[in-house]
XYZ file of C-alpha atoms in Angstrom:
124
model
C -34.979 -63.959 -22.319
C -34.912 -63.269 -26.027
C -38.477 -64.351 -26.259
C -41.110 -61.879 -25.649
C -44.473 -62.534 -27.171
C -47.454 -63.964 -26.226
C -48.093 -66.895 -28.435
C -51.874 -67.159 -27.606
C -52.101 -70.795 -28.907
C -55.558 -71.498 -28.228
C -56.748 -68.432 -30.820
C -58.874 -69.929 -33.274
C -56.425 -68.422 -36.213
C -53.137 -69.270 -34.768
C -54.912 -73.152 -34.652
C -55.789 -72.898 -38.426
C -52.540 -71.879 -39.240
C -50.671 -74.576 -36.795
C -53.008 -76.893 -38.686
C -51.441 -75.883 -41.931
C -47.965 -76.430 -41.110
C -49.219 -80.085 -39.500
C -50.636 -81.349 -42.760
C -47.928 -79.652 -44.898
C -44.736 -81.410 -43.673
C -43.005 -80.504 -47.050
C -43.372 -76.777 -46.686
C -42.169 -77.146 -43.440
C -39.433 -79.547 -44.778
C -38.321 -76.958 -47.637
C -38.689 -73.785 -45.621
C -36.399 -75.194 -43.395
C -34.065 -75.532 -45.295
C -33.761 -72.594 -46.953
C -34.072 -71.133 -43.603
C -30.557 -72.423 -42.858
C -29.222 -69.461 -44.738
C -31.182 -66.801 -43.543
C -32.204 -67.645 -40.241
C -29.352 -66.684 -38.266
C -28.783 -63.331 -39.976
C -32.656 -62.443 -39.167
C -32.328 -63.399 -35.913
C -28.905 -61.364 -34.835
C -30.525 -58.448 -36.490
C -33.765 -58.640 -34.252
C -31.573 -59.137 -31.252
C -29.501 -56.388 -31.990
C -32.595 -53.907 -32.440
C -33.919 -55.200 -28.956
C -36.673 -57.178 -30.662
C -38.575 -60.619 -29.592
C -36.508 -63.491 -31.216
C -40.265 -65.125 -32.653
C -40.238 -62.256 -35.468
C -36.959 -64.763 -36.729
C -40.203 -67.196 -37.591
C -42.195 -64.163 -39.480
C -40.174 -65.010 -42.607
C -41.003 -68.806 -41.942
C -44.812 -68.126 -42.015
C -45.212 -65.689 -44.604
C -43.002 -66.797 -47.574
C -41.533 -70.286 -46.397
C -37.727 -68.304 -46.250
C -37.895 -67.976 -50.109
C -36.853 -64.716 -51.616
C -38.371 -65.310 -54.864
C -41.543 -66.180 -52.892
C -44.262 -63.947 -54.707
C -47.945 -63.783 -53.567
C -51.234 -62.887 -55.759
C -51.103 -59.578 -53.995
C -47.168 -58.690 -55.865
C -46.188 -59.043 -52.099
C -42.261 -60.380 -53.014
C -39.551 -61.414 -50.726
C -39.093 -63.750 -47.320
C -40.744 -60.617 -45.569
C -43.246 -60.123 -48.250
C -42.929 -56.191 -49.017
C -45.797 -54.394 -50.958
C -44.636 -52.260 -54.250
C -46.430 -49.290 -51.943
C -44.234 -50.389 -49.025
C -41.034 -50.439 -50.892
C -40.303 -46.940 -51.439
C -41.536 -45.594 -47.734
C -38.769 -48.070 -46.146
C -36.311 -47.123 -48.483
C -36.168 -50.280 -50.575
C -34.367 -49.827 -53.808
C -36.630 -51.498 -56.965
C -35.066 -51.095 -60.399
C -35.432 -53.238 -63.857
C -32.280 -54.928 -62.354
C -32.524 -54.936 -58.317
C -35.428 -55.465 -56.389
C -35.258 -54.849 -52.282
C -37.362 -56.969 -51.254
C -35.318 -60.169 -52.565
C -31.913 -58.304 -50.796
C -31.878 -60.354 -47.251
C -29.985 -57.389 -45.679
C -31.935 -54.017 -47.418
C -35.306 -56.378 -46.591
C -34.267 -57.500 -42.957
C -33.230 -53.869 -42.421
C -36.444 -52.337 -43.539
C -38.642 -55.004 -42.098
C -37.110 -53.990 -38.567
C -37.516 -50.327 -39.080
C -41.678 -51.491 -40.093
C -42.285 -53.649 -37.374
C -40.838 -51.017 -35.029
C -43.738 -48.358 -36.631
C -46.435 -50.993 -36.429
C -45.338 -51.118 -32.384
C -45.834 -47.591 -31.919
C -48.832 -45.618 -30.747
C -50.634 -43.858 -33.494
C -50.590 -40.184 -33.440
C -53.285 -38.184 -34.890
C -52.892 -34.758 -36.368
């Protein structure tokens, strides 16, 4: 089965956010649709990196599948990359090109981060 994770529905946080999405059918409504373009790509990429198919929703949740989606912390992008991130997962960011708005460089590098974030931390 492509799906992997354990949803833990009943967490207090997981409810607030289900609640969100419940009395915000329009954000659901719009990032749907511009899901339609990206979706797909996401999730063939996760697949192909041997990842659970649910990350395919990450994008949903954190910028609505908008590209130009920017938050009050200058996170940017439908996986919301952090100027300090940028650089470390080799996201190009010039006056004219930004990473984080590229589907492919961002899906690429998102991948690659949520790979580190699974691994044990080592300590030197």
């Amino acid at each position: 089965s492509l799906f992997k994770l354990n949803l833990q529905t009943q967490r207090p946080r997981v409810r607030k956010e289900v609640a969100f999405f419940i009395r915000n059918p329009t954000f659901v409504t719009g990032a749907s649709q511009r899901a339609h373009y990206y979706f797909h790509y996401v999730l063939k990429q996760l697949v192909k990196n041997k990842m659970p198919a649910e990350l395919a929703m990450l994008p949903f949740i954190e910028s609505g599948y908008n590209p130009f989606a920017l938050s009050s912390a200058n996170a940017l992008g439908i996986w919301q990359f952090i100027p300090s991130t940028v650089a470390h997962y080799g996201l190009k960011n010039n006056w004219w090109y930004d990473g984080r708005r590229d589907i492919t460089a961002s899906t690429k590098a998102a991948i690659t981060y949520l790979k580190d974030l699974n691994q044990p931390l080592h300590y030197r």
